[in-house]
Amino acid sequence: MSITENYYTIKNKLPENVQLVAVSKTHPVSSIQEVYELGQKVFGENKVQELLEKYPLLPKDIQWHLIGHLQTNKVKYIAEFIDTIQSVDSEKLLAEINKEAAKHNRSIKILLQVKIAAEDSKFGLEINEAKNLFQKYISGNFPHIEITGLMGMATFTDDEDQVKKEFLILKKVFDELNQLKKLETLSMGMSDDFPTAIECGANSVRVGSAIFGRRDYSK
Ligand SMILES: *Cc1c(COP(=O)(O)O)cnc(C)c1O
């Protein structure tokens, strides 16, 4: 199927209240432009360098989400234009984003990335760290960021019960924090598990290969 057909297939599977972040990493600007012209405005990249190469070549009303691990020393390169940083996994990074956003006199939306997968290779905050950081944010420590929600990745497995269990853990944390201060976004689910994620309460999904095709890392 073509990228356009893939895009419509995915869109048709998403309830109206679920945001689609089209994950375009490793795919060319021409493919992003194609999906943009179908009406998609929100795209996700996981590497700062790649984002910086693509950003100047594409329409300025694209809302870019950074979804990959971010080093503090790279925040300054994206602070002027990034819409949302989904992968905030330390207080140090949060503080740096706040500082760089201040320089541009703006506010940057962020999601706290929480570790929910059983496998321990993934980045993310422990649940208690996420709660503590959210408390500090509520106390007003970071005026140039807005924590709009949480992001999580489930274990890479065919065991749907396991995946569901992990997504539900994050949904519970989301509900808890949402009581303290209103949150908008629960970002869970990728090409293989987004229907499960939505079942478990996700209202934003990050879909790459199911739209753009498989990634070829050899190029
Ligand atoms: C690559 C990536 C995705 C998209 O993965 P697909 O399986 O291609 O849909 C989603 N989230 C993160 C954090 C990613 O790095």
Short mmCIF file of C-alpha atoms and ligand atoms in Angstrom, two decimals:
data_model
loop_
_atom_site.label_atom_id
_atom_site.label_comp_id
_atom_site.label_asym_id
_atom_site.label_seq_id
_atom_site.Cartn_x
_atom_site.Cartn_y
_atom_site.Cartn_z
CA MET A 1 0.00 0.00 0.00
CA SER A 2 1.07 3.58 -0.60
CA ILE A 3 1.84 6.05 2.17
CA THR A 4 -1.42 7.83 1.40
CA GLU A 5 -3.43 4.61 1.66
CA ASN A 6 -1.64 3.67 4.87
CA TYR A 7 -2.39 7.07 6.34
CA TYR A 8 -6.11 6.83 5.69
CA THR A 9 -6.19 3.26 7.00
CA ILE A 10 -4.70 4.40 10.29
CA LYS A 11 -6.86 7.52 10.53
CA ASN A 12 -9.96 5.39 10.05
CA LYS A 13 -8.97 3.23 12.99
CA LEU A 14 -8.59 6.17 15.37
CA PRO A 15 -11.50 7.49 17.41
CA GLU A 16 -12.01 11.22 16.91
CA ASN A 17 -10.58 12.19 20.29
CA VAL A 18 -7.28 10.40 19.66
CA GLN A 19 -4.40 12.49 18.32
CA LEU A 20 -2.10 10.96 15.72
CA VAL A 21 1.60 11.77 15.89
CA ALA A 22 3.04 10.63 12.56
CA VAL A 23 6.53 9.33 13.33
CA SER A 24 8.68 10.22 10.34
CA LYS A 25 12.15 9.27 11.58
CA THR A 26 14.44 7.88 8.87
CA HIS A 27 11.89 8.81 6.18
CA PRO A 28 12.52 11.54 3.61
CA VAL A 29 11.08 15.02 3.55
CA SER A 30 9.06 14.10 0.44
CA SER A 31 7.14 11.45 2.42
CA ILE A 32 6.44 13.91 5.22
CA GLN A 33 5.23 16.47 2.68
CA GLU A 34 2.88 13.86 1.19
CA VAL A 35 1.28 13.13 4.56
CA TYR A 36 1.18 16.83 5.45
CA GLU A 37 -0.82 17.50 2.31
CA LEU A 38 -3.43 14.98 3.48
CA GLY A 39 -4.02 17.25 6.47
CA GLN A 40 -1.59 15.82 9.03
CA LYS A 41 0.07 18.57 11.08
CA VAL A 42 1.72 16.68 13.93
CA PHE A 43 4.95 14.79 13.25
CA GLY A 44 7.41 13.05 15.55
CA GLU A 45 11.15 12.64 15.21
CA ASN A 46 13.50 10.92 17.63
CA LYS A 47 16.84 12.55 16.82
CA VAL A 48 17.72 16.24 17.10
CA GLN A 49 20.16 16.15 14.19
CA GLU A 50 17.63 14.62 11.82
CA LEU A 51 14.92 17.02 12.95
CA LEU A 52 17.24 19.98 12.35
CA GLU A 53 17.87 18.79 8.81
CA LYS A 54 14.19 18.36 7.99
CA TYR A 55 12.65 21.29 9.83
CA PRO A 56 13.82 24.09 7.46
CA LEU A 57 12.58 22.19 4.40
CA LEU A 58 9.00 21.71 5.56
CA PRO A 59 5.94 23.92 6.21
CA LYS A 60 6.16 26.09 9.29
CA ASP A 61 2.78 25.09 10.69
CA ILE A 62 3.93 21.55 11.38
CA GLN A 63 3.87 20.79 15.11
CA TRP A 64 7.06 18.88 15.78
CA HIS A 65 7.20 16.43 18.65
CA LEU A 66 10.51 15.09 19.87
CA ILE A 67 9.90 11.49 20.94
CA GLY A 68 13.42 10.14 21.45
CA HIS A 69 15.94 10.43 24.23
CA LEU A 70 17.18 14.03 24.46
CA GLN A 71 20.55 15.09 25.79
CA THR A 72 20.52 18.33 27.77
CA ASN A 73 23.22 19.89 25.61
CA LYS A 74 20.99 19.58 22.53
CA VAL A 75 17.92 21.32 23.91
CA LYS A 76 19.18 24.71 22.72
CA TYR A 77 18.99 23.64 19.08
CA ILE A 78 15.27 22.93 19.13
CA ALA A 79 13.98 25.27 21.83
CA GLU A 80 12.86 27.93 19.39
CA PHE A 81 10.44 25.80 17.42
CA ILE A 82 9.69 22.45 19.08
CA ASP A 83 6.00 22.06 19.94
CA THR A 84 6.22 19.18 22.41
CA ILE A 85 9.03 17.15 23.94
CA GLN A 86 7.49 13.77 24.76
CA SER A 87 10.58 12.14 26.18
CA VAL A 88 11.45 14.06 29.34
CA ASP A 89 13.07 11.60 31.68
CA SER A 90 14.98 13.68 34.24
CA GLU A 91 14.70 16.82 36.31
CA LYS A 92 17.94 18.04 34.79
CA LEU A 93 16.43 17.87 31.32
CA LEU A 94 13.24 19.54 32.49
CA ALA A 95 15.23 22.40 34.00
CA GLU A 96 17.26 22.81 30.82
CA ILE A 97 14.14 22.95 28.64
CA ASN A 98 12.69 25.56 31.00
CA LYS A 99 15.88 27.63 30.72
CA GLU A 100 16.09 27.48 26.93
CA ALA A 101 12.37 28.19 26.49
CA ALA A 102 12.82 31.29 28.66
CA LYS A 103 15.52 32.56 26.29
CA HIS A 104 12.99 32.46 23.48
CA ASN A 105 10.29 33.91 25.66
CA ARG A 106 8.03 30.93 25.11
CA SER A 107 6.57 27.94 26.82
CA ILE A 108 7.34 24.40 25.64
CA LYS A 109 4.91 21.56 26.16
CA ILE A 110 6.40 18.42 27.59
CA LEU A 111 5.33 14.91 28.51
CA LEU A 112 7.00 13.00 31.29
CA GLN A 113 8.23 9.70 29.95
CA VAL A 114 7.49 6.99 32.46
CA LYS A 115 9.11 3.58 32.48
CA ILE A 116 6.40 0.94 32.32
CA ALA A 117 8.04 -1.84 30.32
CA ALA A 118 9.27 -4.95 32.07
CA GLU A 119 12.46 -4.89 30.01
CA ASP A 120 14.91 -2.45 31.55
CA SER A 121 16.55 -1.08 28.43
CA LYS A 122 14.05 1.72 27.92
CA PHE A 123 14.48 5.30 29.07
CA GLY A 124 12.02 6.85 31.41
CA LEU A 125 11.26 8.01 34.91
CA GLU A 126 10.24 5.60 37.62
CA ILE A 127 6.64 6.22 38.63
CA ASN A 128 7.64 7.83 41.91
CA GLU A 129 10.16 10.09 40.21
CA ALA A 130 7.47 11.22 37.78
CA LYS A 131 5.10 12.00 40.65
CA ASN A 132 7.77 13.95 42.53
CA LEU A 133 8.73 15.94 39.47
CA PHE A 134 5.10 16.76 38.78
CA GLN A 135 4.77 18.06 42.34
CA LYS A 136 7.73 20.37 41.82
CA TYR A 137 6.19 21.57 38.59
CA ILE A 138 2.90 22.31 40.33
CA SER A 139 4.81 24.30 42.94
CA GLY A 140 5.74 26.64 40.13
CA ASN A 141 9.40 25.81 39.68
CA PHE A 142 9.35 25.72 35.88
CA PRO A 143 7.40 28.67 34.45
CA HIS A 144 8.48 28.13 30.83
CA ILE A 145 7.31 24.58 30.45
CA GLU A 146 3.88 23.10 30.51
CA ILE A 147 3.58 19.45 31.49
CA THR A 148 0.63 18.39 29.39
CA GLY A 149 0.77 14.66 30.02
CA LEU A 150 2.62 11.37 30.12
CA MET A 151 4.30 9.13 27.59
CA GLY A 152 5.13 5.46 27.88
CA MET A 153 6.27 2.49 25.85
CA ALA A 154 5.20 -1.05 26.54
CA THR A 155 7.43 -4.09 26.36
CA PHE A 156 8.11 -5.26 22.82
CA THR A 157 6.20 -8.53 22.93
CA ASP A 158 3.30 -10.41 21.35
CA ASP A 159 1.85 -10.98 24.81
CA GLU A 160 -1.11 -8.63 24.66
CA ASP A 161 -1.99 -9.13 28.33
CA GLN A 162 1.47 -7.95 29.32
CA VAL A 163 1.21 -4.89 27.08
CA LYS A 164 -2.25 -4.11 28.43
CA LYS A 165 -1.07 -4.44 32.00
CA GLU A 166 1.71 -1.92 31.37
CA PHE A 167 -0.52 0.58 29.60
CA LEU A 168 -3.03 0.39 32.45
CA ILE A 169 -0.29 1.18 34.96
CA LEU A 170 0.41 4.42 33.11
CA LYS A 171 -3.28 5.23 32.81
CA LYS A 172 -3.56 4.95 36.59
CA VAL A 173 -0.65 7.35 37.12
CA PHE A 174 -2.21 9.70 34.59
CA ASP A 175 -5.54 9.71 36.43
CA GLU A 176 -3.79 10.36 39.71
CA LEU A 177 -1.77 13.33 38.45
CA ASN A 178 -4.77 14.61 36.55
CA GLN A 179 -6.49 15.04 39.93
CA LEU A 180 -3.71 17.38 41.04
CA LYS A 181 -3.59 19.43 37.86
CA LYS A 182 -5.50 18.95 34.63
CA LEU A 183 -3.57 16.97 32.00
CA GLU A 184 -4.38 16.67 28.30
CA THR A 185 -2.26 13.95 26.78
CA LEU A 186 -1.68 10.28 27.47
CA SER A 187 0.73 9.19 24.74
CA MET A 188 0.89 5.40 24.42
CA GLY A 189 0.88 3.06 21.47
CA MET A 190 2.87 2.62 18.26
CA SER A 191 2.19 0.82 14.97
CA ASP A 192 1.88 -2.61 16.56
CA ASP A 193 0.05 -1.83 19.77
CA PHE A 194 -1.93 1.38 19.32
CA PRO A 195 -5.37 -0.32 19.35
CA THR A 196 -4.51 -1.84 22.74
CA ALA A 197 -3.20 1.50 23.96
CA ILE A 198 -6.44 3.24 23.00
CA GLU A 199 -8.42 0.55 24.78
CA CYS A 200 -6.35 1.35 27.86
CA GLY A 201 -7.00 5.09 27.70
CA ALA A 202 -4.41 6.58 25.33
CA ASN A 203 -5.56 9.74 23.58
CA SER A 204 -2.41 10.22 21.54
CA VAL A 205 -0.59 7.55 19.53
CA ARG A 206 2.81 7.60 17.83
CA VAL A 207 2.62 5.72 14.57
CA GLY A 208 5.56 5.38 12.20
CA SER A 209 6.05 2.26 10.13
CA ALA A 210 2.34 1.58 9.65
CA ILE A 211 2.19 4.88 7.73
CA PHE A 212 5.62 5.35 6.16
CA GLY A 213 6.63 1.73 5.75
CA ARG A 214 9.50 -0.09 7.31
CA ARG A 215 12.55 1.86 8.30
CA ASP A 216 15.73 1.13 6.43
CA TYR A 217 18.61 1.95 8.74
CA SER A 218 21.23 0.95 6.18
CA LYS A 219 20.72 4.12 4.13
C1 LIG B 1 9.94 4.95 16.38
C2 LIG B 1 9.07 5.29 17.51
C3 LIG B 1 7.67 5.17 17.39
C4 LIG B 1 6.98 4.63 16.16
O1 LIG B 1 7.25 3.29 16.00
P1 LIG B 1 6.50 2.41 14.88
O2 LIG B 1 6.58 1.04 15.39
O3 LIG B 1 7.26 2.61 13.62
O4 LIG B 1 5.12 2.92 14.77
C5 LIG B 1 6.91 5.54 18.48
N1 LIG B 1 7.46 6.03 19.61
C6 LIG B 1 8.78 6.16 19.76
C7 LIG B 1 9.32 6.69 21.05
C8 LIG B 1 9.64 5.80 18.72
O5 LIG B 1 10.96 5.93 18.88
#
